[in-house]
Short mmCIF file of C-alpha atoms in Angstrom, two decimals:
data_model
loop_
_atom_site.label_atom_id
_atom_site.label_comp_id
_atom_site.label_asym_id
_atom_site.label_seq_id
_atom_site.Cartn_x
_atom_site.Cartn_y
_atom_site.Cartn_z
CA MET H 1 -131.48 36.19 -88.92
CA CYS H 2 -133.00 34.13 -86.11
CA ILE H 3 -131.85 30.91 -87.75
CA GLY H 4 -128.40 32.40 -88.28
CA PHE H 5 -128.25 33.53 -84.64
CA ALA H 6 -129.19 30.02 -83.44
CA LEU H 7 -126.60 28.37 -85.67
CA TYR H 8 -123.94 30.82 -84.56
CA ALA H 9 -124.81 30.17 -80.91
CA VAL H 10 -124.48 26.41 -81.38
CA LEU H 11 -121.15 26.79 -83.18
CA THR H 12 -119.91 29.18 -80.47
CA GLY H 13 -120.90 26.72 -77.72
CA ASP H 14 -119.07 23.90 -79.46
CA GLN H 15 -116.03 26.09 -79.96
CA LEU H 16 -115.99 27.11 -76.29
CA ASP H 17 -116.29 23.44 -75.22
CA GLN H 18 -113.30 22.56 -77.40
CA GLN H 19 -111.30 25.51 -76.08
CA TYR H 20 -111.92 24.63 -72.41
CA ARG H 21 -111.21 20.96 -73.00
CA ALA H 22 -107.93 21.92 -74.67
CA ARG H 23 -107.18 24.21 -71.70
CA ALA H 24 -107.90 21.39 -69.23
CA LEU H 25 -105.65 19.05 -71.21
CA SER H 26 -102.86 21.63 -71.20
CA ILE H 27 -103.10 21.85 -67.38
CA ALA H 28 -103.06 18.06 -67.07
CA GLN H 29 -100.04 17.75 -69.36
CA ALA H 30 -98.16 20.48 -67.48
CA VAL H 31 -98.79 18.79 -64.12
CA ALA H 32 -97.90 15.34 -65.53
CA GLY H 33 -94.49 16.66 -66.51
CA LEU H 34 -93.54 17.79 -62.99
CA PRO H 35 -90.79 15.67 -61.32
CA GLU H 36 -92.66 15.87 -58.00
CA VAL H 37 -95.65 14.14 -59.57
CA GLN H 38 -93.45 11.46 -61.07
CA GLN H 39 -91.75 10.82 -57.67
CA ALA H 40 -95.10 10.68 -55.87
CA LEU H 41 -96.37 8.05 -58.29
CA LEU H 42 -93.16 6.06 -58.07
CA HIS H 43 -93.37 6.04 -54.25
CA ASN H 44 -97.19 5.76 -54.28
CA ASP H 45 -97.55 8.58 -51.74
CA ILE H 46 -101.28 8.68 -50.96
CA SER H 47 -101.30 10.59 -47.69
CA ARG H 48 -103.66 13.54 -47.37
CA ASP H 49 -100.91 15.91 -46.20
CA SER H 50 -98.32 14.85 -48.71
CA ALA H 51 -96.16 17.37 -50.55
CA ILE H 52 -97.80 16.49 -53.88
CA GLN H 53 -101.26 17.35 -52.46
CA THR H 54 -100.02 20.79 -51.44
CA LEU H 55 -98.33 21.38 -54.81
CA VAL H 56 -101.37 20.32 -56.83
CA ALA H 57 -103.68 22.48 -54.68
CA SER H 58 -101.58 25.54 -55.39
CA LEU H 59 -101.53 24.75 -59.12
CA ARG H 60 -105.32 24.30 -59.10
CA HIS H 61 -105.81 27.75 -57.62
CA ALA H 62 -103.28 29.28 -59.99
CA THR H 63 -104.90 27.81 -63.13
CA ASP H 64 -108.48 28.27 -61.92
CA ALA H 65 -109.09 24.57 -62.54
CA ARG H 66 -111.99 22.87 -60.78
CA PHE H 67 -109.86 19.90 -59.95
CA ILE H 68 -106.47 18.33 -60.65
CA VAL H 69 -106.30 14.65 -59.70
CA VAL H 70 -103.22 12.44 -59.81
CA ILE H 71 -104.10 8.76 -60.22
CA ASN H 72 -101.84 5.72 -59.99
CA PRO H 73 -102.14 2.76 -62.39
CA ALA H 74 -104.53 0.99 -59.95
CA GLY H 75 -107.00 3.86 -60.19
CA VAL H 76 -106.31 5.22 -56.71
CA ARG H 77 -106.34 9.00 -56.25
CA LEU H 78 -103.16 10.54 -54.86
CA THR H 79 -104.62 14.06 -54.90
CA HIS H 80 -108.15 15.54 -54.92
CA PRO H 81 -109.84 18.81 -53.91
CA LEU H 82 -111.86 16.78 -51.41
CA PRO H 83 -109.37 15.27 -48.93
CA GLU H 84 -111.73 12.42 -48.01
CA LEU H 85 -111.47 11.07 -51.58
CA ILE H 86 -107.69 10.75 -51.45
CA GLY H 87 -106.79 7.09 -51.49
CA GLN H 88 -110.15 6.17 -53.03
CA HIS H 89 -110.58 4.49 -56.38
CA VAL H 90 -111.99 6.40 -59.35
CA SER H 91 -115.20 5.12 -60.87
CA GLU H 92 -113.94 5.13 -64.49
CA PRO H 93 -110.98 3.30 -66.07
CA VAL H 94 -107.56 4.95 -66.15
CA ILE H 95 -107.60 5.51 -69.90
CA ALA H 96 -104.32 7.48 -70.07
CA MET H 97 -102.41 4.25 -69.36
CA ASP H 98 -102.41 3.78 -73.12
CA GLY H 99 -99.84 6.59 -73.32
CA ARG H 100 -102.10 9.08 -75.07
CA SER H 101 -103.95 12.21 -73.98
CA HIS H 102 -107.76 12.34 -73.86
CA THR H 103 -110.43 15.05 -73.57
CA GLY H 104 -114.11 14.94 -72.90
CA LEU H 105 -116.97 15.86 -70.58
CA ASP H 106 -116.58 14.42 -67.09
CA PRO H 107 -119.73 14.28 -64.89
CA GLY H 108 -117.49 13.77 -61.77
CA VAL H 109 -118.35 14.13 -58.11
CA LEU H 110 -117.85 17.91 -58.33
CA GLY H 111 -120.28 18.31 -61.18
CA PRO H 112 -119.90 18.34 -64.98
CA SER H 113 -116.62 19.68 -66.24
CA ALA H 114 -114.49 19.97 -69.38
CA ASN H 115 -111.90 17.32 -68.75
CA GLY H 116 -108.39 16.60 -69.99
CA LYS H 117 -106.34 13.51 -69.09
CA ALA H 118 -102.58 13.14 -69.66
CA PRO H 119 -100.30 10.14 -68.96
CA VAL H 120 -97.39 10.40 -66.51
CA PHE H 121 -94.13 8.83 -67.70
CA ALA H 122 -91.29 7.43 -65.57
CA PRO H 123 -87.68 8.29 -66.50
CA ASN H 124 -87.47 4.98 -68.39
CA GLY H 125 -90.54 5.96 -70.46
CA ALA H 126 -93.05 3.65 -68.81
CA VAL H 127 -96.53 4.97 -68.02
CA ILE H 128 -96.81 5.15 -64.24
CA GLY H 129 -100.06 7.05 -63.79
CA GLU H 130 -102.53 9.68 -65.02
CA VAL H 131 -103.29 13.35 -64.33
CA SER H 132 -106.89 14.43 -64.79
CA ALA H 133 -107.72 18.15 -64.84
CA GLY H 134 -111.15 19.65 -65.16
CA ILE H 135 -112.73 23.08 -65.65
CA GLN H 136 -116.24 23.29 -64.28
CA GLU H 137 -119.00 23.47 -66.89
CA THR H 138 -120.42 26.57 -65.25
CA GLN H 139 -117.33 28.43 -66.38
CA VAL H 140 -117.92 27.25 -69.93
CA SER H 141 -121.58 28.21 -69.72
CA GLY H 142 -120.66 31.57 -68.24
CA ALA H 143 -118.29 32.27 -71.11
CA PHE H 144 -120.97 31.19 -73.56
CA TRP H 145 -123.63 33.44 -72.04
CA GLY H 146 -121.11 36.24 -71.98
CA GLU H 147 -120.71 35.90 -75.76
CA LEU H 148 -124.46 35.88 -76.46
CA PRO H 149 -125.15 39.61 -75.84
CA VAL H 150 -122.46 40.54 -78.35
CA MET H 151 -123.85 38.07 -80.88
CA ALA H 152 -127.37 39.32 -80.19
CA LEU H 153 -126.23 42.92 -80.74
CA TYR H 154 -124.64 42.03 -84.07
CA THR H 155 -127.81 40.15 -85.04
CA VAL H 156 -130.09 43.07 -84.12
CA VAL H 157 -127.89 45.52 -86.04
CA ALA H 158 -127.84 43.26 -89.11
CA LEU H 159 -131.58 42.66 -88.82
CA GLY H 160 -132.27 46.38 -88.56
CA PHE H 161 -130.02 47.15 -91.53
CA GLY H 162 -131.67 44.40 -93.55
CA ALA H 163 -135.13 45.69 -92.62
CA ILE H 164 -134.21 49.21 -93.74
CA VAL H 165 -132.78 47.94 -97.03
CA ALA H 166 -135.86 45.76 -97.55
CA LEU H 167 -138.16 48.73 -96.97
CA LEU H 168 -136.19 50.91 -99.40
CA LEU H 169 -136.16 48.12 -101.96
CA ALA H 170 -139.89 47.58 -101.51
CA ARG H 171 -140.54 51.29 -102.08
CA GLN H 172 -138.36 51.24 -105.20
CA LEU H 173 -140.17 48.16 -106.49
CA LYS H 174 -143.51 49.82 -105.79
CA ARG H 175 -142.47 52.84 -107.83
CA THR H 176 -141.15 50.62 -110.61
CA THR H 177 -144.33 48.53 -110.74
CA PHE H 178 -146.62 51.56 -110.25
CA GLY H 179 -147.81 50.23 -106.92
CA LEU H 180 -149.02 46.92 -108.34
CA GLU H 181 -148.98 43.77 -106.30
CA LEU H 182 -147.56 40.49 -107.58
CA HIS H 183 -150.94 39.01 -108.46
CA GLU H 184 -151.86 42.21 -110.30
CA ILE H 185 -148.63 42.09 -112.31
CA ALA H 186 -149.29 38.44 -113.16
CA ARG H 187 -152.81 39.29 -114.30
CA LEU H 188 -151.54 42.16 -116.45
CA LEU H 189 -148.99 39.86 -118.04
CA GLN H 190 -151.69 37.32 -118.86
CA GLU H 191 -153.93 40.04 -120.29
CA ARG H 192 -151.06 41.46 -122.34
CA GLU H 193 -150.23 38.06 -123.82
CA ALA H 194 -153.89 37.41 -124.62
CA MET H 195 -154.29 40.84 -126.23
CA LEU H 196 -151.05 40.81 -128.25
CA HIS H 197 -151.64 37.35 -129.67
CA GLY H 198 -155.37 37.85 -130.13
CA VAL H 199 -155.45 41.10 -132.13
CA ARG H 200 -155.48 41.12 -135.92
CA GLU H 201 -152.66 43.66 -136.09
CA GLY H 202 -149.00 42.72 -136.02
CA VAL H 203 -146.87 44.16 -133.21
CA ILE H 204 -143.07 44.12 -132.88
CA THR H 205 -141.01 45.95 -130.27
CA PHE H 206 -137.29 46.74 -130.44
CA ASP H 207 -134.69 47.84 -127.91
CA LEU H 208 -132.10 50.57 -128.46
CA ASN H 209 -129.76 48.11 -130.17
CA GLY H 210 -132.41 47.15 -132.73
CA ASN H 211 -132.99 43.67 -131.28
CA VAL H 212 -136.50 42.23 -131.27
CA THR H 213 -137.91 42.17 -127.74
CA LEU H 214 -141.48 41.11 -128.54
CA ILE H 215 -143.39 39.83 -131.55
CA ASN H 216 -146.95 38.57 -131.70
CA ASP H 217 -148.40 35.83 -133.88
CA GLU H 218 -149.86 38.17 -136.52
CA ALA H 219 -146.55 40.01 -137.00
CA ARG H 220 -144.71 36.71 -137.36
CA ARG H 221 -147.25 35.61 -139.99
CA LEU H 222 -147.05 38.84 -141.99
CA THR H 223 -143.24 39.05 -141.94
CA ASP H 224 -142.40 35.31 -142.05
CA MET H 225 -140.02 35.70 -139.09
CA ARG H 226 -138.85 32.53 -137.42
CA ALA H 227 -140.05 31.45 -134.00
CA ASP H 228 -136.83 32.38 -132.15
CA ALA H 229 -136.83 36.01 -133.33
CA VAL H 230 -136.83 37.52 -129.83
CA GLY H 231 -133.39 38.79 -128.87
CA LYS H 232 -132.02 38.86 -132.44
CA PRO H 233 -131.36 41.85 -134.74
CA LEU H 234 -133.38 42.41 -137.90
CA ASP H 235 -130.35 41.81 -140.10
CA GLU H 236 -130.48 38.14 -139.07
CA LEU H 237 -134.26 37.81 -139.42
CA LEU H 238 -135.18 39.58 -142.68
CA PRO H 239 -133.48 39.90 -146.06
CA GLU H 240 -132.34 43.26 -147.32
CA GLY H 241 -135.21 45.34 -148.63
CA ARG H 242 -137.80 47.98 -147.84
CA LEU H 243 -139.52 45.93 -145.13
CA ARG H 244 -136.30 45.69 -143.12
CA ASP H 245 -135.53 49.37 -143.69
CA VAL H 246 -138.97 50.49 -142.47
CA LEU H 247 -138.89 48.22 -139.42
CA SER H 248 -135.42 49.38 -138.40
CA GLY H 249 -136.12 53.06 -139.17
CA ARG H 250 -133.36 53.16 -141.80
CA THR H 251 -135.47 55.01 -144.38
CA ASP H 252 -134.48 57.88 -146.63
CA ALA H 253 -135.48 61.53 -146.36
CA VAL H 254 -138.79 60.98 -148.13
CA ASP H 255 -139.94 58.59 -145.45
CA GLN H 256 -138.45 60.54 -142.55
CA ALA H 257 -141.18 63.14 -142.94
CA ASP H 258 -143.75 60.57 -141.88
CA GLN H 259 -142.80 57.42 -140.01
CA THR H 260 -146.43 56.31 -139.70
CA ASP H 261 -148.62 54.44 -142.19
CA GLN H 262 -145.86 53.56 -144.62
CA LEU H 263 -146.81 51.14 -147.38
CA VAL H 264 -144.66 48.03 -147.73
CA LEU H 265 -145.26 45.45 -150.44
CA THR H 266 -144.10 41.91 -149.65
CA GLY H 267 -144.45 38.71 -151.60
CA GLU H 268 -148.01 38.02 -150.44
CA HIS H 269 -149.13 41.06 -148.48
CA ARG H 270 -149.61 44.79 -148.79
CA LEU H 271 -148.77 46.14 -145.36
CA VAL H 272 -149.33 49.51 -143.76
CA VAL H 273 -146.48 49.86 -141.24
CA SER H 274 -146.23 52.41 -138.43
CA ARG H 275 -143.03 52.83 -136.44
CA MET H 276 -143.09 54.88 -133.26
CA ALA H 277 -140.11 55.63 -131.03
CA VAL H 278 -140.68 54.97 -127.31
CA SER H 279 -139.22 57.13 -124.55
CA LEU H 280 -139.33 56.67 -120.79
CA ALA H 281 -138.66 59.64 -118.52
CA GLY H 282 -137.27 61.52 -121.51
CA ARG H 283 -134.84 58.75 -122.46
CA PRO H 284 -135.28 56.62 -125.60
CA VAL H 285 -135.81 52.94 -124.80
CA GLY H 286 -136.67 51.49 -128.20
CA ALA H 287 -139.48 51.45 -130.74
CA VAL H 288 -142.86 49.85 -131.43
CA VAL H 289 -143.90 48.80 -134.93
CA THR H 290 -147.47 47.89 -135.87
CA PHE H 291 -148.69 46.19 -139.06
CA ARG H 292 -152.03 46.29 -140.81
CA ASP H 293 -152.69 43.92 -143.65
CA ARG H 294 -154.29 45.94 -146.46
CA THR H 295 -154.08 43.24 -149.14
CA GLU H 296 -157.79 42.44 -149.35
CA VAL H 297 -158.87 46.05 -148.78
CA ASP H 298 -156.59 47.38 -151.52
CA GLN H 299 -157.70 44.68 -153.92
CA LEU H 300 -161.33 45.54 -153.24
CA MET H 301 -160.61 49.27 -153.63
CA ARG H 302 -158.86 48.74 -156.94
CA GLU H 303 -161.60 46.44 -158.16
CA LEU H 304 -164.18 49.00 -157.08
CA THR H 305 -162.27 51.76 -158.86
CA SER H 306 -162.03 49.64 -161.99
CA THR H 307 -165.71 48.77 -161.78
CA ARG H 308 -166.62 52.43 -161.39
CA GLY H 309 -164.52 53.29 -164.43
CA LEU H 310 -166.21 50.61 -166.49
CA THR H 311 -169.60 51.73 -165.21
CA ASP H 312 -168.87 55.33 -166.19
CA ALA H 313 -167.68 54.16 -169.59
CA LEU H 314 -170.83 52.10 -170.11
CA ARG H 315 -172.95 55.03 -169.00
CA ALA H 316 -171.18 57.27 -171.52
CA GLN H 317 -171.65 54.67 -174.23
CA GLN H 318 -175.32 54.43 -173.28
CA HIS H 319 -175.72 58.17 -173.76
CA GLU H 320 -173.79 58.02 -177.03
CA PHE H 321 -175.91 55.08 -178.18
CA ALA H 322 -179.08 56.96 -177.21
CA ASN H 323 -177.93 60.00 -179.19
CA ARG H 324 -177.26 57.83 -182.23
CA MET H 325 -180.64 56.15 -181.94
CA HIS H 326 -182.32 59.53 -181.70
CA THR H 327 -180.45 60.64 -184.82
CA VAL H 328 -181.48 57.49 -186.72
CA ALA H 329 -185.09 57.91 -185.56
CA GLY H 330 -185.10 61.52 -186.78
CA LEU H 331 -183.69 60.54 -190.17
CA LEU H 332 -186.31 57.85 -190.54
CA GLU H 333 -189.10 60.28 -189.63
CA LEU H 334 -187.80 62.62 -192.28
CA GLY H 335 -187.96 59.77 -194.77
CA ARG H 336 -184.22 59.68 -195.32
CA SER H 337 -183.66 55.99 -194.85
CA ASP H 338 -180.51 55.90 -196.96
CA GLU H 339 -178.83 58.50 -194.76
CA ALA H 340 -179.92 56.55 -191.64
CA VAL H 341 -178.32 53.32 -192.93
CA ALA H 342 -175.11 55.16 -193.85
CA PHE H 343 -174.96 56.80 -190.41
CA LEU H 344 -175.33 53.43 -188.60
CA THR H 345 -172.71 51.80 -190.83
CA GLU H 346 -170.22 54.58 -190.15
CA ALA H 347 -170.85 54.54 -186.37
CA SER H 348 -170.52 50.75 -186.15
CA GLY H 349 -167.31 50.80 -188.13
CA ALA H 350 -165.81 53.44 -185.83
CA VAL H 351 -166.61 51.34 -182.77
CA ASP H 352 -165.39 48.07 -184.19
CA GLY H 353 -162.33 49.51 -185.86
CA PHE H 354 -160.13 49.71 -182.74
CA ALA H 355 -161.15 46.24 -181.49
CA GLU H 356 -160.39 44.72 -184.90
CA SER H 357 -157.06 46.54 -185.00
CA VAL H 358 -156.12 45.18 -181.59
CA GLY H 359 -157.24 41.65 -182.47
CA ALA H 360 -155.15 41.69 -185.63
CA ARG H 361 -151.95 42.42 -183.66
CA ILE H 362 -152.64 40.75 -180.31
CA ALA H 363 -153.49 37.08 -180.72
CA ASN H 364 -154.01 36.35 -177.05
CA PRO H 365 -157.70 37.07 -176.30
CA VAL H 366 -157.11 37.95 -172.63
CA VAL H 367 -154.51 40.61 -173.38
CA ALA H 368 -156.52 41.93 -176.34
CA ALA H 369 -159.66 42.22 -174.20
CA LEU H 370 -157.67 44.09 -171.56
CA ILE H 371 -156.45 46.67 -174.10
CA VAL H 372 -159.93 47.15 -175.56
CA ALA H 373 -161.44 47.58 -172.07
CA LYS H 374 -158.77 50.07 -171.07
CA SER H 375 -159.42 52.04 -174.28
CA THR H 376 -163.03 52.46 -173.19
CA VAL H 377 -161.93 53.67 -169.74
CA ALA H 378 -159.45 56.04 -171.37
CA ALA H 379 -162.08 57.44 -173.71
CA GLU H 380 -164.32 58.24 -170.73
CA ARG H 381 -161.45 60.31 -169.31
CA ALA H 382 -160.83 62.08 -172.60
CA VAL H 383 -157.67 60.06 -173.21
CA THR H 384 -156.94 58.24 -176.45
CA LEU H 385 -155.38 54.81 -176.19
CA LEU H 386 -153.16 53.90 -179.16
CA LEU H 387 -151.58 50.56 -180.06
CA THR H 388 -148.48 50.86 -182.24
CA GLU H 389 -148.51 49.35 -185.70
CA ASP H 390 -145.50 47.12 -184.99
CA SER H 391 -147.09 45.53 -181.89
CA ARG H 392 -147.19 41.74 -182.10
CA LEU H 393 -148.13 39.13 -179.49
CA THR H 394 -148.82 35.45 -180.01
CA ASP H 395 -151.68 33.63 -178.34
CA ARG H 396 -149.24 32.21 -175.77
CA PRO H 397 -147.16 34.86 -174.02
CA PRO H 398 -144.64 33.73 -171.35
CA ASP H 399 -147.11 34.22 -168.48
CA VAL H 400 -150.58 35.55 -169.21
CA GLN H 401 -151.36 36.50 -165.62
CA ALA H 402 -148.06 38.35 -165.29
CA VAL H 403 -148.59 40.21 -168.57
CA VAL H 404 -152.11 41.21 -167.51
CA THR H 405 -150.84 42.43 -164.14
CA ILE H 406 -147.96 44.41 -165.61
CA LEU H 407 -149.85 45.86 -168.58
CA GLY H 408 -153.00 46.60 -166.57
CA ASN H 409 -151.15 48.54 -163.87
CA LEU H 410 -149.02 50.43 -166.39
CA LEU H 411 -152.13 51.42 -168.40
CA ASP H 412 -154.01 52.48 -165.25
CA ASN H 413 -151.16 54.75 -164.19
CA ALA H 414 -150.63 56.10 -167.72
CA ILE H 415 -154.34 56.89 -168.29
CA GLU H 416 -154.62 58.63 -164.93
CA ALA H 417 -151.37 60.55 -165.48
CA ALA H 418 -152.37 61.62 -168.99
CA GLY H 419 -155.50 63.18 -167.53
CA TYR H 420 -153.27 65.62 -165.60
CA GLY H 421 -151.27 66.55 -168.72
CA PRO H 422 -151.98 68.86 -171.65
CA ALA H 423 -154.69 68.13 -174.24
CA PRO H 424 -155.00 66.20 -176.41
CA ALA H 425 -154.09 63.38 -174.01
CA HIS H 426 -153.12 59.99 -175.29
CA VAL H 427 -151.45 56.77 -174.13
CA THR H 428 -149.37 54.64 -176.47
CA VAL H 429 -148.87 50.90 -176.01
CA ARG H 430 -146.31 48.74 -177.73
CA LEU H 431 -146.22 44.96 -177.29
CA ARG H 432 -143.44 43.23 -179.16
CA GLN H 433 -142.72 39.53 -178.89
CA ALA H 434 -139.49 38.71 -180.69
CA GLY H 435 -136.88 36.06 -180.10
CA ASP H 436 -136.57 35.10 -176.44
CA GLU H 437 -138.06 38.31 -175.03
CA LEU H 438 -141.39 40.09 -174.71
CA THR H 439 -141.20 43.89 -174.58
CA ILE H 440 -144.04 45.93 -173.06
CA ARG H 441 -143.72 49.69 -173.56
CA VAL H 442 -146.27 52.22 -172.30
CA SER H 443 -145.94 55.98 -172.70
CA ASP H 444 -148.30 58.87 -171.97
CA THR H 445 -148.53 62.64 -172.34
CA GLY H 446 -148.75 63.31 -168.61
CA PRO H 447 -146.43 65.47 -166.46
CA GLY H 448 -144.04 62.51 -166.05
CA ILE H 449 -141.52 61.52 -163.41
CA PRO H 450 -139.69 64.19 -161.39
CA PRO H 451 -135.93 64.30 -162.10
CA GLY H 452 -134.04 61.89 -159.89
CA ALA H 453 -137.15 59.98 -158.80
CA SER H 454 -136.71 57.04 -161.19
CA ALA H 455 -134.77 55.15 -158.49
CA THR H 456 -137.65 55.31 -155.99
CA ILE H 457 -140.75 55.25 -158.19
CA PHE H 458 -141.06 51.46 -157.96
CA ARG H 459 -140.99 51.45 -154.17
CA ALA H 460 -144.26 50.72 -152.39
CA GLY H 461 -145.94 53.90 -151.18
CA PHE H 462 -144.22 56.28 -153.61
CA SER H 463 -146.55 58.25 -155.89
CA THR H 464 -146.50 61.55 -157.76
CA LYS H 465 -150.31 61.70 -158.04
CA PRO H 466 -152.61 63.60 -155.65
CA HIS H 467 -153.62 61.67 -152.53
CA VAL H 468 -157.14 60.20 -152.53
CA SER H 469 -158.72 59.57 -149.13
CA GLY H 470 -159.27 55.86 -148.44
CA PHE H 471 -157.20 54.74 -151.43
CA ALA H 472 -153.61 53.56 -151.05
CA ARG H 473 -151.23 55.11 -153.57
CA GLY H 474 -147.93 53.70 -154.73
CA ILE H 475 -149.01 50.07 -155.15
CA GLY H 476 -149.34 49.59 -158.93
CA LEU H 477 -145.77 50.29 -159.98
CA ALA H 478 -144.40 48.45 -156.93
CA LEU H 479 -146.43 45.41 -157.96
CA VAL H 480 -145.18 45.72 -161.55
CA HIS H 481 -141.59 45.82 -160.32
CA GLN H 482 -142.16 42.86 -158.02
CA VAL H 483 -143.70 40.68 -160.73
CA THR H 484 -141.05 41.67 -163.30
CA THR H 485 -138.24 40.84 -160.89
CA ARG H 486 -139.83 37.54 -159.98
CA LEU H 487 -139.99 36.55 -163.66
CA GLY H 488 -136.33 37.45 -164.15
CA GLY H 489 -137.13 40.50 -166.31
CA ARG H 490 -136.11 44.15 -166.12
CA ILE H 491 -137.96 47.47 -166.06
CA THR H 492 -136.83 51.00 -166.93
CA VAL H 493 -138.46 54.44 -167.00
CA THR H 494 -137.51 57.82 -168.43
CA ASP H 495 -137.55 61.06 -166.42
CA GLY H 496 -139.42 64.23 -167.27
CA PRO H 497 -142.71 64.82 -169.13
CA GLY H 498 -144.07 62.05 -171.31
CA PRO H 499 -142.53 59.12 -169.39
CA VAL H 500 -141.88 55.81 -171.14
CA PHE H 501 -142.09 52.59 -169.11
CA THR H 502 -140.33 49.60 -170.67
CA VAL H 503 -140.65 46.06 -169.31
CA VAL H 504 -138.68 43.18 -170.84
CA LEU H 505 -139.73 39.63 -169.89
CA PRO H 506 -137.92 36.40 -170.80
CA MET H 507 -140.00 34.11 -173.03
CA MET H 508 -138.85 30.92 -171.25
CA SER H 509 -140.14 32.02 -167.81
CA THR H 510 -142.22 29.45 -166.00
CA ALA H 511 -142.99 31.58 -162.93
CA VAL H 512 -146.58 31.78 -161.74
CA LEU H 513 -148.04 34.96 -160.25
CA THR H 514 -149.44 34.35 -156.79
#
């Protein structure tokens, strides 16, 4: 405001100078047009008591001019406020002899003044003299200082209004920033950036329109979003699927009951996603989504569960083997060696019978070993694993790793589900390689799939089995569906008790499970 006041004062002073110079020029031009002035110049009347002196003196008083001087072409004054200067030469050239008017600041003998000079023309148009009129600078200064109080008042009012607005704005900013200073806000921003990009959890925030407002490095890695994701909607950043539905909150009624810790299976990761709505002062402002990568943990949990199952099976076989050895020892002590040999032969044949049956139908050793191992796990859980008579598989299925993944997960689910069903519990496996397709069919005697759930059973996180603390449910079938789709196959399931899962894989597939 001080700078503005100073600039305004300078501009006002210049404007007043121009106005008073224009006023002085108007007086000079009016006097130069008087016939009396023209006649005085033509007759060169330079007496102190001439009629022109009296006329000009009256005009000077009427116009409040400091001086009005009539000058002939030789530079001699015909009129002047000081009578002793009449008939004297002026110190400066008679510039109006060029026929044009001039303005400026004249130091003069009466003090500085705003000056205007006009030429005097004879009837024939010739320049015959000059009229110089001046308004004393003190009048200009007085007008200027008379304007300053008004300008100062406007400046003080504007400054006071600005100060009040600044104070109100500062209070509002303080409330908005919770009383933090600028350096504190900058430090918080640095700490936030360091924390968000340093944690091992992914974080994404959204506004009310569903546009990404923040994403850290871990979230970008887990979701494969591009670097310019901020400010864009999810529909442009992620393909259609469960991950996009969970992030945007567009989930069905099953998920609406719990928007936290939802399992999402992507191409390389098993993610636990939590989406929380954010409100400020009771108004929704967006949402925050966090990710936790459970890939390694779930793999370790499943391996641990499998290892425990095998350990339990081996422990049961150890007890069974000990019982058989005790029986053989008793027969030998009784001297019945023939019965002991027959007992061992029968027991060995019972154990080797299933493995030989599997090996005769399944030529691939990896798949055959998987079925035999799962039969041992099933037997420990009082479930019988059966391989159909028409099962056939060559030693080179389309993708061994894919077959092991699909068959292993289907058998794990079927054996566990059969344990919840009526006795006797059994699981039936059919592997049929014919033509250009490999068919894997697994059925069990468990309670089955609820009616209408076949459309969601292959989604990550969906499970009909009881929840086990520390163990993520709903991964196996989602992984089966993902691998089958990647290989270009198809999968179906029947509703109700005794479900039948059927997977058909193309024989010419060259996909590799990663």
